[in-house]
Amino acid sequence: MTKFKATYILLIIVIGIISCRPTKYVPKGKFLIKKNVIRVSGDKLDEDELTTIIKQKPNFETFGIRFKLGAYNMVDSAKVAEKRIRKNSKIDEVNQKRIERQDRVNEKRIKKARKKGRELYTQKTIPLKDTLNPRLFMREWLKYKFGEPPVIFDSTAFLKTIEQHENYLKKKGYYFGSTRGKVKFHPRTKRAKVKYYLTTGDRFYIDSFYVTSENNNLEPNYRAYIEKGKIDNLKGKPFDRDYLDNYRSRLAKVFRDEAYYGFSPSHISFIADTNIATKKVILGIVFADRKIIDPSNAENIISIPQHTTKVRNVYFHISDTSKFIGNFKDTMLKLGLNVTDNQFIQSIDTMYFNAISDTSNKNRNREATFLFNEKLFVSPGVIESQNYLEEDNWYKEYYVDRSYTRLVQLGLFQTIQPKLVEIPGTNLIDVHYYLIPAKKQSFSIQPVASNSNGYFGVSATVNYVNKNLLGGAQKMTVSLTGGIQSQPTVFENGQENDQIQNFKSSFNTIEIGPKLVLDLPGLFP
């Protein structure tokens, strides 16, 4: 019955929405936008981008029906406002009663506390109903949340759209394109059909490019990146500002991946020399120096040349006190140190890690400094082997992402924050990893219920996970699954049906299954 009523109410709403006249609330002399049409002559343009530029969109439509507009028109706004006033009045009354009740309770508590010779008491706070964002009633929600007011044609928005379409053509390299618009009004139905016409004309293309920079190393590197296919050759590309903006971002990323620390899109700009007769562009690519804060005076900004960067030192900060013996806070106070550093727990013990790795038959030192408290909870070699930004090697930005991903995959840390610190006056950076260990052990239960052809079953799996079993990031998962289920029993011919039914409904199957999984990092390359 309840489901029937809900369906009935929904059907009434849908019928009401469909039957409502779309132009019911359109003022006299105004017109509802029925449709926007875009016509393009010349080269093909992205219609989705052109549609996004249009300032006024018609009301939302589904299967030819404007449900949101219909919902808005169906509900009388005056009646909604009257009901809202009544409801707000009731909310104020309820809040006033709650405040009075709160005051009575607190007066009793004050008297009780003073009788016992105490000045302090537990204050009673009764939550009040929200008056700023009260709960919407059905018609209010239908009109103002689900509903959508009619979109009335606005000549200012119409002219602005034509202007924006013209700017779009220029941005895409069509400097001699043209745009116009046309509106067809239907006074009887109070609707307007809007059309936008765009003519592209000839497009400008990049005929050649040159590089301007005070740094002599950037141009040969840039041309080498083009030859290796790491970045597009701009020759022959459309003179498209969106494409060039994207190109700046991609090129800056290539430079950072090739050891140029701090290289950003803001360090790349373009100078265009256009030829109206041939529609060709000679493009200048300007590489600027970096702007940094003066190490000797923080109020000054200085320029430094773009340069390749190497890693000087690598630090792993293990922000943990679980292995610390004694009171950590008191110890830090005695040492005159803060408990936290860079929003992470301070580390007071230091260990220098040095190992030799054999990569392509070439021995190479892998070095890092570990900062921790009392004792490392995991083998330092396991953590260091996840790092790609190795000491005395070139910095590459994608190594930062790769190192972060590898550390996450270990599953040992709940927080991982890489931080790069540039050494003033050098081409070196220090790499810092701030690591907060995750909980070593955990338990979980996974209950399951099943029903197959009337046969019921229940089961549960208990999981125990140890993420650092032997101190080398070995992950052990022990699972124990147990369950019972009713299964049909095979009977000989001639047995009674009621006996079969009795056995059907009983839990006659028991299942127990243990499982052990051990992940060993570094076992395979």
XYZ file of C-alpha atoms in Angstrom:
525
model
C 0.000 0.000 0.000
C 2.833 2.382 0.892
C 4.666 1.644 -2.369
C 1.437 2.199 -4.298
C 0.895 5.594 -2.639
C 4.450 6.694 -3.401
C 4.065 5.667 -7.053
C 0.729 7.446 -7.226
C 2.179 10.685 -5.809
C 5.158 10.503 -8.204
C 2.792 9.962 -11.138
C 0.737 13.012 -10.132
C 3.910 15.132 -9.955
C 5.088 13.962 -13.388
C 1.675 14.633 -14.948
C 1.587 18.060 -13.272
C 5.031 18.921 -14.609
C 4.169 17.834 -18.158
C 0.863 19.661 -18.174
C 2.340 22.932 -16.871
C 2.732 25.637 -19.491
C 6.511 26.344 -19.887
C 5.940 30.088 -20.346
C 3.664 30.422 -17.317
C 6.105 32.685 -15.444
C 7.561 34.475 -18.494
C 6.794 38.217 -18.113
C 4.855 40.089 -20.781
C 7.091 41.211 -23.617
C 9.771 38.669 -22.698
C 10.651 35.378 -24.377
C 11.722 31.951 -23.157
C 14.826 30.629 -24.926
C 13.680 27.580 -26.838
C 16.937 26.551 -28.502
C 20.496 27.674 -29.324
C 21.786 26.775 -32.778
C 25.412 27.124 -33.951
C 26.305 27.275 -37.642
C 29.989 27.161 -38.692
C 31.262 27.982 -42.178
C 34.809 27.035 -43.129
C 37.010 24.821 -40.989
C 35.439 22.468 -38.490
C 35.401 23.771 -34.908
C 34.759 22.076 -31.581
C 31.012 22.579 -31.090
C 31.194 21.644 -27.392
C 33.624 24.521 -26.784
C 31.418 26.923 -28.734
C 28.347 25.813 -26.757
C 30.203 26.351 -23.472
C 30.856 29.978 -24.472
C 27.131 30.725 -24.888
C 26.006 32.827 -21.924
C 22.378 31.645 -21.858
C 21.476 27.970 -22.137
C 17.873 26.740 -22.567
C 16.232 25.061 -19.598
C 17.337 21.492 -18.937
C 15.498 19.013 -21.136
C 15.062 15.210 -20.981
C 13.287 13.277 -23.750
C 11.886 16.579 -25.011
C 10.359 17.434 -21.614
C 11.648 20.256 -19.415
C 11.014 18.583 -16.064
C 12.911 21.143 -13.985
C 11.108 24.082 -15.570
C 7.779 22.266 -15.174
C 8.462 21.625 -11.485
C 9.264 25.304 -10.978
C 6.055 26.402 -12.728
C 3.875 23.842 -10.980
C 4.436 25.245 -7.485
C 2.992 28.632 -6.474
C 5.849 30.704 -5.032
C 3.458 32.887 -2.965
C 2.009 29.870 -1.178
C 5.522 28.486 -0.602
C 6.584 31.791 0.950
C 3.537 31.834 3.229
C 4.213 28.302 4.426
C 7.874 29.104 5.006
C 6.888 32.050 7.239
C 4.623 29.744 9.267
C 7.341 27.102 9.570
C 9.963 29.664 10.607
C 7.578 30.914 13.269
C 7.191 27.371 14.616
C 10.974 26.901 14.582
C 11.387 30.107 16.611
C 8.812 28.866 19.122
C 10.583 25.501 19.486
C 13.966 27.206 19.910
C 12.554 29.573 22.534
C 11.153 26.627 24.522
C 14.504 24.826 24.297
C 16.370 27.915 25.508
C 13.969 28.276 28.441
C 14.375 24.601 29.289
C 18.163 24.929 29.045
C 18.130 27.909 31.416
C 15.961 26.021 33.963
C 18.294 23.009 33.934
C 21.396 25.183 34.313
C 19.841 27.160 37.201
C 19.198 23.887 39.036
C 22.748 22.734 38.404
C 24.179 26.044 39.656
C 22.139 25.818 42.870
C 23.179 22.203 43.362
C 26.866 23.046 42.835
C 26.768 25.997 45.235
C 25.003 23.904 47.872
C 27.973 21.542 47.736
C 30.417 24.447 47.945
C 31.549 24.241 44.311
C 31.741 27.050 41.779
C 32.024 24.764 38.735
C 29.174 22.824 37.213
C 28.472 20.942 33.958
C 26.571 23.283 31.673
C 23.613 21.839 29.782
C 23.483 22.778 26.094
C 20.372 21.892 24.122
C 20.865 22.061 20.324
C 18.596 24.521 18.535
C 16.867 24.022 15.224
C 18.671 25.554 12.262
C 17.117 28.872 11.258
C 19.650 29.817 8.571
C 19.302 26.616 6.520
C 16.061 25.011 7.675
C 14.893 21.717 6.287
C 12.912 22.262 3.063
C 9.366 20.982 2.802
C 8.241 19.095 -0.303
C 6.910 21.968 -2.435
C 9.796 24.216 -1.445
C 12.340 21.562 -2.464
C 10.456 20.861 -5.684
C 10.472 24.518 -6.731
C 13.838 25.810 -5.554
C 16.076 22.722 -5.429
C 14.804 20.471 -8.193
C 13.053 23.173 -10.172
C 14.665 25.629 -12.556
C 13.356 29.140 -13.332
C 12.678 29.972 -16.995
C 15.673 31.232 -18.964
C 14.533 34.577 -20.411
C 16.252 35.901 -23.514
C 18.712 38.686 -22.630
C 20.078 40.822 -25.461
C 23.175 41.769 -23.422
C 24.112 38.102 -22.930
C 23.370 37.481 -26.628
C 25.775 40.225 -27.776
C 28.397 39.105 -25.250
C 28.264 35.577 -26.675
C 28.899 36.896 -30.209
C 31.891 38.843 -28.882
C 33.236 35.756 -27.069
C 32.837 33.636 -30.224
C 34.922 36.205 -32.103
C 37.620 36.026 -29.416
C 37.505 32.233 -29.654
C 38.224 32.359 -33.398
C 41.227 34.630 -32.837
C 42.497 32.398 -30.050
C 42.379 29.453 -32.449
C 44.324 31.363 -35.134
C 41.395 32.626 -37.269
C 42.196 36.346 -37.202
C 40.002 37.168 -40.181
C 36.976 35.155 -39.065
C 33.607 36.728 -38.411
C 30.649 36.078 -36.110
C 27.036 37.181 -36.006
C 23.760 36.199 -34.397
C 20.083 36.044 -35.194
C 17.012 35.718 -32.934
C 13.619 34.518 -34.120
C 10.811 35.555 -31.747
C 7.457 33.768 -31.539
C 5.025 36.197 -29.828
C 2.168 33.695 -29.659
C 4.182 31.035 -27.769
C 6.460 33.602 -26.058
C 9.566 31.696 -27.163
C 12.803 32.653 -28.915
C 15.105 30.597 -31.101
C 18.701 31.884 -31.085
C 21.205 31.206 -33.870
C 24.938 31.946 -33.888
C 26.880 32.046 -37.168
C 30.686 31.716 -37.317
C 32.850 32.014 -40.432
C 36.419 30.865 -39.803
C 38.306 32.221 -42.821
C 41.980 31.297 -43.254
C 43.969 30.064 -40.290
C 47.471 31.179 -39.297
C 50.137 28.460 -39.003
C 53.627 28.487 -37.484
C 56.113 28.628 -40.367
C 59.296 28.614 -38.262
C 60.530 29.261 -34.742
C 63.636 30.562 -33.002
C 64.830 30.503 -29.389
C 65.833 33.492 -27.280
C 67.607 32.982 -23.971
C 70.514 34.347 -21.978
C 71.306 30.741 -21.079
C 73.210 29.088 -23.944
C 72.439 25.564 -22.701
C 68.665 25.738 -23.130
C 68.351 26.027 -26.935
C 70.475 22.947 -27.825
C 68.694 20.933 -25.148
C 65.296 22.056 -26.401
C 66.140 21.067 -29.991
C 67.474 17.738 -28.719
C 64.164 17.074 -26.952
C 62.359 17.681 -30.265
C 64.663 15.254 -32.113
C 64.104 12.586 -29.449
C 60.329 13.032 -29.682
C 59.945 14.224 -26.094
C 58.155 17.391 -27.254
C 56.414 18.454 -30.477
C 58.114 20.399 -33.241
C 56.118 23.637 -33.500
C 56.819 24.105 -37.196
C 53.597 23.569 -39.150
C 51.362 23.658 -36.077
C 48.288 25.951 -35.957
C 48.812 29.264 -34.203
C 46.447 28.200 -31.407
C 46.813 29.880 -28.008
C 45.281 26.941 -26.143
C 47.743 24.588 -27.807
C 50.677 26.896 -27.009
C 49.650 27.221 -23.347
C 49.508 23.452 -23.084
C 52.836 23.245 -24.911
C 54.478 25.507 -22.307
C 53.328 23.203 -19.493
C 54.517 20.064 -21.285
C 57.858 21.598 -22.210
C 58.496 22.778 -18.628
C 57.759 19.216 -17.445
C 60.298 17.832 -19.954
C 62.955 20.240 -18.646
C 62.234 19.227 -15.037
C 62.440 15.569 -16.004
C 65.830 16.325 -17.547
C 67.319 17.664 -14.282
C 66.250 21.342 -14.530
C 64.881 21.826 -11.032
C 62.248 24.555 -10.625
C 61.603 25.028 -14.357
C 57.971 26.186 -14.701
C 55.651 27.280 -17.554
C 56.042 30.880 -16.378
C 59.661 30.720 -17.557
C 58.493 30.232 -21.173
C 56.872 32.923 -23.309
C 56.225 33.470 -27.025
C 56.781 36.312 -29.486
C 54.727 36.085 -32.694
C 55.552 37.806 -35.997
C 52.581 37.322 -38.357
C 52.428 37.718 -42.117
C 48.915 38.748 -43.225
C 49.511 37.888 -46.878
C 50.760 34.322 -46.340
C 48.971 33.639 -43.007
C 52.325 32.426 -41.634
C 53.800 33.025 -38.187
C 57.421 33.239 -37.145
C 57.375 32.255 -33.481
C 59.971 33.258 -30.935
C 60.347 31.031 -27.848
C 61.759 32.950 -24.903
C 63.332 31.101 -21.954
C 63.618 33.281 -18.861
C 65.816 32.922 -15.791
C 64.379 31.735 -12.491
C 63.274 34.186 -9.808
C 64.091 33.132 -6.242
C 64.258 34.720 -2.803
C 67.684 36.124 -2.013
C 69.251 33.793 0.609
C 71.042 36.743 2.211
C 67.972 39.024 2.275
C 64.490 37.501 2.271
C 62.959 40.779 1.111
C 64.771 40.696 -2.244
C 64.030 38.634 -5.340
C 67.005 37.688 -7.504
C 67.386 36.020 -10.906
C 69.458 32.894 -11.396
C 70.147 30.989 -14.637
C 68.295 27.745 -15.335
C 70.698 24.874 -14.668
C 70.766 21.123 -14.277
C 70.629 19.914 -10.690
C 72.105 16.992 -8.783
C 71.052 15.360 -5.527
C 73.442 16.112 -2.671
C 71.987 14.265 0.333
C 68.952 12.075 0.985
C 67.237 12.101 4.387
C 64.526 9.808 5.726
C 62.759 11.314 8.742
C 60.925 8.545 10.626
C 58.344 10.490 12.612
C 57.711 7.937 15.354
C 58.206 7.506 19.105
C 56.907 3.916 19.528
C 60.469 2.588 20.013
C 61.531 5.448 22.314
C 62.253 4.488 25.920
C 61.178 7.100 28.472
C 59.243 10.354 28.204
C 59.893 11.800 24.747
C 58.493 15.254 25.518
C 60.605 15.685 28.658
C 63.701 14.519 26.793
C 63.132 17.094 24.037
C 62.657 19.872 26.597
C 65.950 18.931 28.300
C 67.707 19.041 24.932
C 66.145 22.434 24.159
C 64.370 21.103 21.058
C 60.816 21.341 19.824
C 58.692 18.204 19.877
C 57.734 18.748 16.221
C 59.675 19.792 13.143
C 57.910 20.748 9.925
C 54.656 19.518 11.543
C 56.245 16.095 12.106
C 57.615 14.569 15.297
C 61.260 15.555 15.804
C 63.969 12.914 15.331
C 67.048 12.913 17.555
C 68.958 9.772 16.502
C 70.891 9.591 13.238
C 72.235 6.700 11.172
C 74.181 6.923 7.915
C 73.299 4.153 5.464
C 75.762 3.055 2.789
C 75.365 0.016 0.552
C 76.786 -1.093 -2.790
C 74.348 -2.115 -5.490
C 75.193 -3.935 -8.714
C 73.344 -2.325 -11.603
C 74.275 -3.476 -15.114
C 77.576 -4.873 -13.746
C 78.482 -1.440 -12.372
C 78.946 -1.111 -8.635
C 77.264 1.978 -7.239
C 76.972 3.319 -3.712
C 73.480 3.837 -2.351
C 73.636 6.317 0.488
C 71.092 7.978 2.768
C 70.776 9.444 6.240
C 68.072 8.116 8.574
C 66.727 10.242 11.410
C 64.656 8.374 13.994
C 64.046 7.955 17.728
C 65.868 5.206 19.653
C 65.459 2.396 17.096
C 64.413 1.949 13.479
C 61.280 -0.176 13.145
C 62.273 -1.494 9.698
C 65.491 -2.323 7.867
C 66.926 0.913 6.362
C 67.892 -0.914 3.164
C 64.247 -1.709 2.440
C 63.258 1.961 2.651
C 66.283 3.310 0.791
C 65.811 0.887 -2.099
C 62.464 2.545 -2.885
C 64.190 5.890 -3.547
C 65.114 6.920 -7.103
C 66.607 10.290 -6.155
C 69.970 8.868 -5.216
C 72.890 10.861 -3.871
C 75.222 12.384 -6.508
C 72.736 11.539 -9.313
C 70.794 13.931 -11.525
C 67.446 15.207 -10.272
C 64.445 14.165 -12.388
C 60.928 15.162 -11.418
C 59.339 11.855 -12.375
C 61.726 10.192 -9.903
C 59.866 12.013 -7.110
C 56.538 10.491 -8.186
C 58.107 7.079 -8.689
C 59.753 7.112 -5.241
C 56.493 8.184 -3.599
C 54.604 5.363 -5.318
C 57.168 2.765 -4.256
C 57.045 3.921 -0.629
C 53.248 3.753 -0.676
C 53.348 0.217 -2.073
C 55.392 -0.929 0.933
C 52.300 -0.334 3.060
C 54.414 0.685 6.066
C 53.486 4.365 6.263
C 50.272 6.271 6.826
C 51.831 9.583 5.719
C 54.577 10.160 3.137
C 55.725 13.695 2.313
C 58.707 14.306 0.005
C 60.357 17.707 0.308
C 63.148 19.120 -1.868
C 65.456 21.800 -0.485
C 67.663 23.793 -2.860
C 71.186 24.595 -1.669
C 71.795 28.330 -2.351
C 74.652 29.154 -4.713
C 74.987 25.575 -6.003
C 73.340 23.222 -8.477
C 72.477 20.815 -5.647
C 69.326 19.866 -3.751
C 68.707 17.846 -0.612
C 65.877 15.312 -0.628
C 63.861 14.847 2.555
C 61.213 12.170 3.080
C 58.988 12.686 6.121
C 57.432 9.337 7.050
C 54.824 8.481 9.688
C 54.608 4.700 10.255
C 51.247 2.991 9.897
C 49.833 0.578 12.445
C 51.891 -2.616 12.272
C 49.152 -5.144 13.095
C 45.447 -5.171 12.361
C 42.437 -7.465 12.606
C 39.330 -7.473 10.434
C 36.164 -9.562 10.152
C 34.237 -10.083 6.932
C 30.777 -11.611 7.490
C 28.898 -13.111 4.514
C 25.313 -14.382 4.196
C 24.059 -16.324 1.177
C 20.750 -17.644 -0.135
C 20.808 -19.988 -3.119
C 17.534 -21.585 -4.193
C 16.214 -21.375 -0.656
C 19.318 -22.862 0.966
C 20.741 -20.463 3.530
C 24.326 -20.072 4.624
C 26.380 -17.827 6.870
C 30.146 -17.499 7.022
C 32.817 -15.158 8.331
C 36.483 -14.558 7.613
C 38.824 -13.331 10.327
C 41.976 -11.666 8.971
C 45.168 -10.874 10.841
C 47.686 -8.659 9.031
C 51.260 -7.954 10.107
C 52.845 -5.359 7.777
C 56.403 -5.690 9.081
C 56.801 -9.252 10.321
C 60.596 -9.539 10.550
C 61.533 -5.864 10.308
C 62.033 -6.045 6.546
C 58.561 -4.964 5.359
C 57.452 -8.586 5.078
C 53.663 -8.595 5.025
C 51.923 -11.628 6.508
C 48.177 -12.171 6.206
C 46.537 -15.003 8.124
C 42.893 -15.697 7.296
C 40.502 -18.160 8.901
C 37.163 -18.749 7.208
C 34.340 -20.638 8.867
C 30.743 -21.117 7.818
C 27.635 -23.256 7.927
C 25.128 -23.812 5.165
C 22.049 -25.877 4.444
C 22.511 -28.286 1.539
C 20.007 -30.741 -0.013
C 20.573 -34.338 1.131
C 20.310 -37.204 -1.338
C 17.522 -39.654 -0.269
C 16.583 -43.037 -1.556
C 13.410 -43.401 -3.591
C 10.234 -43.711 -1.546
C 11.145 -41.445 1.377
C 8.525 -38.984 2.496
C 8.498 -35.447 1.094
C 8.024 -33.918 4.527
C 11.238 -35.612 5.690
C 13.030 -34.003 2.762
C 11.647 -30.618 3.699
C 12.881 -31.026 7.286
C 16.379 -31.792 6.120
C 16.268 -28.964 3.603
C 15.844 -26.329 6.250
C 18.609 -27.593 8.545
C 22.255 -26.379 8.520
C 24.026 -29.595 7.643
C 27.289 -28.373 6.066
C 30.259 -26.948 7.932
C 33.247 -25.324 6.212
C 36.550 -24.270 7.806
C 39.459 -22.950 5.774
C 42.753 -21.388 6.911
C 44.929 -19.281 4.581
C 48.418 -17.831 4.893
C 49.913 -15.218 2.548
C 53.446 -13.862 2.909
C 54.713 -10.960 0.767
C 58.499 -10.616 0.619
C 59.645 -7.275 -0.884
C 62.756 -7.494 -3.001
C 62.541 -11.277 -3.488
C 62.218 -10.771 -7.248
C 63.624 -7.879 -9.336
